[in-house]
XYZ file of C-alpha atoms in Angstrom:
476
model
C 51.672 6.401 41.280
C 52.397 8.341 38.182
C 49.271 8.531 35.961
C 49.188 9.058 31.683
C 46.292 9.776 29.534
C 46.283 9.666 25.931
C 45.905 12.817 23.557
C 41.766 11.926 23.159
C 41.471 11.495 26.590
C 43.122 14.646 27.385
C 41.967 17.242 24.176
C 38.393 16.027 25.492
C 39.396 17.610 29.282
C 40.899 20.250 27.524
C 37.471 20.880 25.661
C 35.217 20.497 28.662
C 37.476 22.982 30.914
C 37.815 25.636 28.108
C 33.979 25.744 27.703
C 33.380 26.408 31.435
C 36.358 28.991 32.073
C 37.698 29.734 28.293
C 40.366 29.058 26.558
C 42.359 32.109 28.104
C 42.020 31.034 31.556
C 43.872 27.980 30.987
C 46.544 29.201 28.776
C 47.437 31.897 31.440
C 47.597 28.865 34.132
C 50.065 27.205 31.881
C 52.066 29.851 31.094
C 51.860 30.901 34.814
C 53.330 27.271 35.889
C 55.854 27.175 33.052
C 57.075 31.191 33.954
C 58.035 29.573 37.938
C 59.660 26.019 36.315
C 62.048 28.176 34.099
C 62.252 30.939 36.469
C 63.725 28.072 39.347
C 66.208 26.712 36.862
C 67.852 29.777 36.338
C 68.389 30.525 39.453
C 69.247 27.396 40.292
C 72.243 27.596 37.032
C 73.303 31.520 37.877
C 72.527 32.811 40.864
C 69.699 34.716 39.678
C 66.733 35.130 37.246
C 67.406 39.111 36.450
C 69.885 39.297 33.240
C 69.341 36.035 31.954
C 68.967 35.597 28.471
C 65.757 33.126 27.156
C 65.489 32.406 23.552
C 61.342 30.692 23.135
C 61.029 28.800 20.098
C 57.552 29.537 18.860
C 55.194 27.233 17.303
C 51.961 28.281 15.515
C 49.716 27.122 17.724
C 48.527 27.220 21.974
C 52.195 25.699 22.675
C 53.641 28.881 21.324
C 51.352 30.852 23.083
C 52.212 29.165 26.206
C 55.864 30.025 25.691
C 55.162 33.347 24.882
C 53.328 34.360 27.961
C 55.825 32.708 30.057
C 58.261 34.491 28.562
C 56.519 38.081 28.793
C 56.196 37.108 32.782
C 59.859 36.008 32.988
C 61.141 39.634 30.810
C 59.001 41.621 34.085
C 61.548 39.945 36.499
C 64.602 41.444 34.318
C 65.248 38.823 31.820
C 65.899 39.312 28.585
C 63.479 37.443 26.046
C 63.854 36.761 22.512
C 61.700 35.002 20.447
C 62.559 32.895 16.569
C 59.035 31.760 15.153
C 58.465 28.380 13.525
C 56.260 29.436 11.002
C 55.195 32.908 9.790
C 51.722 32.209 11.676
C 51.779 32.953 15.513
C 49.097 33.349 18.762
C 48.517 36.883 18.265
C 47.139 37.673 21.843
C 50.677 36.249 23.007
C 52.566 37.652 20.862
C 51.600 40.902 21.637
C 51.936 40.601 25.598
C 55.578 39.375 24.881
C 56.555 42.473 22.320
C 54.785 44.722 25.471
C 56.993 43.091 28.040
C 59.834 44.311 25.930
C 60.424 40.801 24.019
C 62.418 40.540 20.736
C 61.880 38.090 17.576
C 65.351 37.085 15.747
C 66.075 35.637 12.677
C 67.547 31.805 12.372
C 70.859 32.712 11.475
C 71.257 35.074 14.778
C 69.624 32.308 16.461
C 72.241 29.843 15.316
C 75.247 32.428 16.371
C 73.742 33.318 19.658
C 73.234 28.953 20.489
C 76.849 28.260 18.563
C 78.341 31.126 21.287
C 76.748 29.662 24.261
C 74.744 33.204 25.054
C 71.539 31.779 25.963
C 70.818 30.850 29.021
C 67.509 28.817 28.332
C 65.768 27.910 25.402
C 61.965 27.649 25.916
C 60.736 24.468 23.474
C 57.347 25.687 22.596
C 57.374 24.535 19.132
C 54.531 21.150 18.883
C 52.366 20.213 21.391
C 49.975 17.138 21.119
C 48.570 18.101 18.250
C 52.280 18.397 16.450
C 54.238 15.481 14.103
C 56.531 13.247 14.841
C 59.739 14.278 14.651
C 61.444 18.032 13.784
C 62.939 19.228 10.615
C 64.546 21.642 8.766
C 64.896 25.080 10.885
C 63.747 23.864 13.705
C 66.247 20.683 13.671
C 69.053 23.099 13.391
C 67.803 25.290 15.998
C 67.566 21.766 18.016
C 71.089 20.755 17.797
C 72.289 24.007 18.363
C 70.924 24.239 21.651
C 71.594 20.492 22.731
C 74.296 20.861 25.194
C 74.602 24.701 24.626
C 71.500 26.212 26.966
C 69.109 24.755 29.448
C 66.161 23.368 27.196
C 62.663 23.262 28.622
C 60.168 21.870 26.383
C 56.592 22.568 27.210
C 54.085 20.174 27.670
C 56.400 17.764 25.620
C 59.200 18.017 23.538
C 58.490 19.026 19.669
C 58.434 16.307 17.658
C 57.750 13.415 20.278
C 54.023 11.662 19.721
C 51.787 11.578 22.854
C 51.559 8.113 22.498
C 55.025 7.134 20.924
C 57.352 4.971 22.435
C 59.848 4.335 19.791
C 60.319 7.885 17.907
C 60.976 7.207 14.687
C 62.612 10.645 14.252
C 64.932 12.722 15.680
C 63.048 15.222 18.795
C 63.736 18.610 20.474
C 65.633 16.809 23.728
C 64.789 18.833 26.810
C 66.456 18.945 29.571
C 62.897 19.334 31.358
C 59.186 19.240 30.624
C 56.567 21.459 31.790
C 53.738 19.416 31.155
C 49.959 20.973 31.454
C 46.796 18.970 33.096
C 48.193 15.594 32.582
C 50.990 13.591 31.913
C 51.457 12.371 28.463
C 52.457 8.440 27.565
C 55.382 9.394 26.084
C 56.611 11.236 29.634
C 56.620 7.849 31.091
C 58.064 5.193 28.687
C 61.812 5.341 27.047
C 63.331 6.756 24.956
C 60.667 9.201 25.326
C 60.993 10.013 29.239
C 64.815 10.424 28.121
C 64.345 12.698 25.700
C 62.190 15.014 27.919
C 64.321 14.708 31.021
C 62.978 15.909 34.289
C 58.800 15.869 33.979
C 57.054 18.588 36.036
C 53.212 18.597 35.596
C 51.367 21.583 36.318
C 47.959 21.258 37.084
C 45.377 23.871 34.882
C 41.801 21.895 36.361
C 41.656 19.289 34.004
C 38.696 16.585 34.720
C 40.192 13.282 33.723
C 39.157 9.394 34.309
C 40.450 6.239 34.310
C 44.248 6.996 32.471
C 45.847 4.883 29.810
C 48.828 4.188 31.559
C 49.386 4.122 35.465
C 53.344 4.136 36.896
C 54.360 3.114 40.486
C 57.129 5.210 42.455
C 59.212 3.943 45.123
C 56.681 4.854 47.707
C 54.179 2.284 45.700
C 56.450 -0.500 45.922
C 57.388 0.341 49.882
C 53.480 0.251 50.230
C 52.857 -3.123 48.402
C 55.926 -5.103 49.987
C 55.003 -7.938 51.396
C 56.627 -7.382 54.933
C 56.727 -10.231 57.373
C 55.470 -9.849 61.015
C 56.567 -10.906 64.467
C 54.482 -14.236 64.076
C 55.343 -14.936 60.494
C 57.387 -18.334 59.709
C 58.611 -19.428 56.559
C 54.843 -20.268 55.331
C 53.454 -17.140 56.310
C 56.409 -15.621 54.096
C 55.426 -17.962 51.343
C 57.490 -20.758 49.992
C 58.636 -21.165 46.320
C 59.162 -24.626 43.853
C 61.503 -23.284 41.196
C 61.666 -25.347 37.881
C 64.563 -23.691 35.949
C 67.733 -24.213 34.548
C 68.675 -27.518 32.582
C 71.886 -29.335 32.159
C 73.039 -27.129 29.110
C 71.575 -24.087 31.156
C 72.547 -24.476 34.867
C 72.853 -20.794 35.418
C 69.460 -19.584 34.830
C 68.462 -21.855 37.648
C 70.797 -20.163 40.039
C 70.062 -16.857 39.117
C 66.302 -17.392 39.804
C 66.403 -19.265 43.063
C 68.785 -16.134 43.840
C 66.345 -13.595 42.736
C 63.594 -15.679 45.048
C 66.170 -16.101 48.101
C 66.981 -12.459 48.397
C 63.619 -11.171 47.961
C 62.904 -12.815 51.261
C 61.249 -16.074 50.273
C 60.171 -18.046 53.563
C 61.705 -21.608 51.554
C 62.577 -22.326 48.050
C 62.386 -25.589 46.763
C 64.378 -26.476 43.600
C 62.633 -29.457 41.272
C 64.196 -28.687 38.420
C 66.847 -30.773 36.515
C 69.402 -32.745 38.760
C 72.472 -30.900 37.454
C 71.072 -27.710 37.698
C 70.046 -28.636 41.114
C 73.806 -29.498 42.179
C 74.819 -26.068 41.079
C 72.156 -24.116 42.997
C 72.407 -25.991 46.172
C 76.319 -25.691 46.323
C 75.505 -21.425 45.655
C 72.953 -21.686 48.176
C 72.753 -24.253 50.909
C 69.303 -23.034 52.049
C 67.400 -24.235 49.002
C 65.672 -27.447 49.947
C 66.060 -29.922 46.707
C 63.062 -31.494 46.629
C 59.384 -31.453 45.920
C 56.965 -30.900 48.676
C 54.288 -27.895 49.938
C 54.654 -24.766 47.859
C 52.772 -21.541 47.522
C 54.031 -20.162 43.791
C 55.801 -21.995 41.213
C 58.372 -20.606 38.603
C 58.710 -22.302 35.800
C 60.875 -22.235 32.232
C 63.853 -19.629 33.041
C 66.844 -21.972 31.146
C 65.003 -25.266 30.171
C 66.301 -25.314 26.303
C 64.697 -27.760 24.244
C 62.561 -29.357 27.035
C 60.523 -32.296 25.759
C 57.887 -32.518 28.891
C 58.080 -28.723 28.697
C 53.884 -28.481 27.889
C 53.402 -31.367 30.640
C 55.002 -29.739 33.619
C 53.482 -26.502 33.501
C 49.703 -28.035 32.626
C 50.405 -30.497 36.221
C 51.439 -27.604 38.020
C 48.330 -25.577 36.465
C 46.694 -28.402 38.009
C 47.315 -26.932 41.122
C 45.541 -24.188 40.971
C 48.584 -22.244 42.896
C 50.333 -19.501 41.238
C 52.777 -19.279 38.448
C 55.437 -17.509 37.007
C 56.525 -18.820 33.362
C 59.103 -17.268 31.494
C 62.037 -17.821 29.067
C 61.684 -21.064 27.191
C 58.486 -22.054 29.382
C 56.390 -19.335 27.466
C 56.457 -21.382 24.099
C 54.731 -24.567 25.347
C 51.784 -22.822 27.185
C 47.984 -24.157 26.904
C 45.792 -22.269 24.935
C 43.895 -20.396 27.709
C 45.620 -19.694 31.571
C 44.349 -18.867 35.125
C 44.088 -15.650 36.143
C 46.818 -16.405 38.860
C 49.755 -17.083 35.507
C 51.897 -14.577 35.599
C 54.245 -14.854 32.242
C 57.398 -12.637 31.469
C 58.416 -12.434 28.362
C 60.884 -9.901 26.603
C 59.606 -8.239 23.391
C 61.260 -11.233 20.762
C 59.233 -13.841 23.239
C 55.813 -11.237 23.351
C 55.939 -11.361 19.434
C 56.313 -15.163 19.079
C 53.869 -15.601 21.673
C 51.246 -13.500 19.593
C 52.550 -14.727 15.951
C 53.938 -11.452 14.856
C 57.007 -9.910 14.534
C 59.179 -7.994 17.604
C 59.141 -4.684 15.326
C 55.304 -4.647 15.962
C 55.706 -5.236 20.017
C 58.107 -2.903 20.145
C 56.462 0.310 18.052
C 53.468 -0.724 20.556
C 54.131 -2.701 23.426
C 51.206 -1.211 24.963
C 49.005 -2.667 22.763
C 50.827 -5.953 22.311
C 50.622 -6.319 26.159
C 47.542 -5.773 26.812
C 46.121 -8.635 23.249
C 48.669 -11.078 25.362
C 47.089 -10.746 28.652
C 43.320 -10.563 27.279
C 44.327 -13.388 24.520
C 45.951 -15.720 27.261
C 43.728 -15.211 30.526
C 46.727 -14.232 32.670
C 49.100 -11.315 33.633
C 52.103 -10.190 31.558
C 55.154 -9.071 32.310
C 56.750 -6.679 29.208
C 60.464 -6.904 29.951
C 62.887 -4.235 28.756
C 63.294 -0.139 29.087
C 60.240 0.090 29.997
C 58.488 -2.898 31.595
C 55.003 -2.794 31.210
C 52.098 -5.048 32.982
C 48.766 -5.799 31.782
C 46.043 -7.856 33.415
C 43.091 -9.999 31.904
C 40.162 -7.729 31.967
C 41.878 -4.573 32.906
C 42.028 -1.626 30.114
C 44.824 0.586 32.376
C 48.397 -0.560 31.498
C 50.834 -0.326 34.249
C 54.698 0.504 34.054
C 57.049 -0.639 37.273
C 59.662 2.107 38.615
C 62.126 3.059 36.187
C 66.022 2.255 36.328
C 68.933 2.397 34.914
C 70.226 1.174 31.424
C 72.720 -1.321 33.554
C 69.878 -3.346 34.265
C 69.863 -4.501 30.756
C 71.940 -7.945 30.802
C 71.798 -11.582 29.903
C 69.973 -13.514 33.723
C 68.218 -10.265 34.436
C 65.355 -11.811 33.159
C 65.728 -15.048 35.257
C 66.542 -13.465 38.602
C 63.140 -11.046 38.113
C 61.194 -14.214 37.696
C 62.372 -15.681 40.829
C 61.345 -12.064 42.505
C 58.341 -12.362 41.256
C 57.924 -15.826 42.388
C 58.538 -14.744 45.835
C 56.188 -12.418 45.926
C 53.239 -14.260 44.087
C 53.946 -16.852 47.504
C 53.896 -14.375 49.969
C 50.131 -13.427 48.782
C 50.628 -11.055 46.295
C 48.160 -10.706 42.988
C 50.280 -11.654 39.930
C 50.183 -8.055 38.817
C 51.507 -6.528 42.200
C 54.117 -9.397 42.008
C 55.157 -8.013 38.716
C 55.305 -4.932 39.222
C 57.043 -5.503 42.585
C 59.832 -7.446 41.462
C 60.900 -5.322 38.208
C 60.653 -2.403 40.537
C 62.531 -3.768 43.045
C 65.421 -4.524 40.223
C 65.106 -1.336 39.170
C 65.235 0.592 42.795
C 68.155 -1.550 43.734
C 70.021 -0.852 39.977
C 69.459 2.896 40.756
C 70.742 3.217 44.542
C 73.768 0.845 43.352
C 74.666 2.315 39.845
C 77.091 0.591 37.871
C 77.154 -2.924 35.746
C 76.693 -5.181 38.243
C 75.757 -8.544 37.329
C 72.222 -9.598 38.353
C 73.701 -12.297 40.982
C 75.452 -9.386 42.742
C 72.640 -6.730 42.319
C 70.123 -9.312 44.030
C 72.929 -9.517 46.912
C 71.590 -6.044 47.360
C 67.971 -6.702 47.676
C 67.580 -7.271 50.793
C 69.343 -3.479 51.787
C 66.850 -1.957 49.229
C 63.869 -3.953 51.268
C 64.732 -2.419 54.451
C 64.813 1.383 53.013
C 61.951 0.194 51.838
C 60.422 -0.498 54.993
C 61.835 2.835 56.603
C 60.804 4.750 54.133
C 56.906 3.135 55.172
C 57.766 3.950 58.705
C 58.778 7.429 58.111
């Protein structure tokens, strides 16, 4: 798991480890890590690090700084290091090592030849750190286009002109084609388009003392470790069984889509009690589904209904069970006003901001934020949808993110085949946020080992593959 703190959380390390070693100390551990990162990627690009040719953009402040030492390390293996300052103010102590270690400072217009003719080999981002803007500007935009596509960019800590805790920038950033990031990882490292523009994250630790972190992401290994397996002994109870409630006559597709999502996640049974043409459609895809009601472990409810006029009454009777529940889609408008703990609702950012009464421009400039007012305002777990799908619990202050995928993921059932996933999984045991984060990182794993636009009916054919590297990769 893949942890994020927020720039408080981590100036305040930064504050209590500079007063016990000093400020120095940690710079040189930064610039240290960032000197091997770079030092690794040009080798990796030509061959060698001796006769490359760095260009560090240098910001005012520590970033700079950082850059600068790195750089000054870097020119004693045989590189050549130049140097074009932000600002006319610089970190003196750095700037000196680098001009010792035989470093050069250019002027923009040089620095716009040199990027236009392809003769760096790396540019070093070290422009804004945490305590920069949003967004670049001016000199330093040009100097950001010009090496888009043109050098390999490494940004350190994060790219200049991406907030800490931004999800949606609202200006164009320095896009790296790696991060060195120092102590911690940064909120904006994890979620998109952030984690694109900052392509491959590599933290280097400096002995920062951190707690509980703002945001907490799981990796394959996390999902491999959660997976409900079955055992030798296990029947189709043990593995949980499922009553699905989706689709309508209007909608019969969202009904297949999530009894598909809930049969190749391994569901033990699934029982469809959902609308009687519906019904037809998902028993003649998949002959397994039982069409009736009868003992269940998890209920899905919503994906499809339309304009459902018992809509409020269903899901309060099946409340009444005091078994788990997944509602999503047109289920999430007719909820009570206050849900079990074991609700589990997934909505996409349109359905988050009706759900709260505001508007999906809010959810999406802060979905952490609107996540976690839904889940504390509602009494149950939610399910964020979208780039980034983020889960929040009742009572629980650390927001978590599922696995990333790819962009492919993003089509029109997607939504109603994770809900039957999830559904699965909340009958086979699992706590609603497990189950959520299970099943969107189980779409996501699968999207990623089987790139391309499937559509989610044929990506959930591949579940069951993605399950058993799953389990391997346990074993191994």
């Amino acid at each position: 798991m893949r942890s994020a703190y927020s720039a408080p959380a981590i100036r305040a390390a930064e504050e209590r480890a500079m007063a016990e070693v000093g400020d120095g100390v940690l710079m040189q551990r930064a610039a240290a890590g960032l000197a091997v990162v770079c030092a690794r990627r040009l080798r990796e690009r030509r061959g060698r690090v001796s006769g490359a040719r760095i260009l560090v953009v240098t910001g005012p402040g520590n970033n700079g700084g950082d850059g600068l030492y790195a750089a000054a390390r870097l020119a004693r293996r045989g590189v050549r290091a130049y140097a074009w300052l932000v600002t006319q103010q610089v970190h003196s102590a750095a700037w000196r090592a680098f001009e010792r270690a035989g470093g050069r400072r250019l002027e923009l217009g040089v620095v716009l030849r040199e990027l236009a003719a392809e003769r760096f080999d790396q540019v070093i981002d070290a422009g804004f750190g945490i305590g920069g803007r949003e967004g670049v500007f001016g000199d330093l935009a040009r100097i950001a286009r010009g090496a888009r596509g043109h050098a390999d960019v490494v940004a350190v800590d994060l790219p200049s002109g991406l907030g800490v805790d931004t999800v949606r920038p609202r200006h164009d950033v320095f896009t790296a084609d790696a991060t060195v990031t120092f102590g911690a990882r940064k909120p904006c490292l994890l979620t998109d388009p952030g984690r694109s523009a900052a392509g491959r994250v590599e933290l280097v630790e400096i002995g920062l003392e951190l707690g509980e972190p703002d945001l907490a992401q799981w990796q394959a290994s996390d999902l491999a470790t959660h997976w409900p397996y079955p055992h030798a002994s296990s029947d189709k109870y043990a593995r949980g069984v499922v009553g699905v409630d989706a689709g309508s006559a209007r909608y019969p597709g969202a009904a297949v889509l999530a009894v598909g999502g809930a049969v190749h996640a391994g569901a033990g049974m699934v029982r469809f009690i959902g609308d009687e043409q519906a019904g037809s459609a998902v028993v003649q895809r998949f002959p397994n589904v039982v069409p009736s009601s009868g003992r269940c472990q998890a209920y899905l409810l919503g994906s499809g209904w339309g304009n459902r006029p018992d809509a409020r009454t269903t899901i309060e009777s099946v409340a009444a069970t005091g078994l788990p529940v997944v509602v999503d889609a047109d289920g999430l408008q007719h909820l009570p006003d206050r849900l079990s703990p074991r609700f589990l609702l997934t909505p996409h950012a349109g359905e988050l901001a009706r759900l709260l009464g505001t508007e999906r421009d809010q959810v999406e400039a802060d979905p952490v934020a609107a996540v976690r007012t839904a889940a504390e305002r509602t009494g149950a777990t939610v399910l964020l949808k979208g780039a980034t799908q983020y889960v929040a619990e009742a009572g629980e202050s650390v927001v978590r993110l599922a696995v990333g995928g790819p962009a492919w993921t993003a089509q029109a059932g997607s939504g109603d085949t994770l809900a039957g996933v999830c559904a699965a999984l909340l009958a086979a045991g699992l706590r609603p946020r497990d189950a959520a984060l299970g099943g969107a990182s189980l779409q996501a794993v699968t999207a990623t080992r089987h790139p391309g636009p499937f559509p989610p009916q044929e990506l959930a054919e591949f579940f069951p593959e993605t399950i058993s590297a799953l389990e391997e990769l346990l074993r191994g």
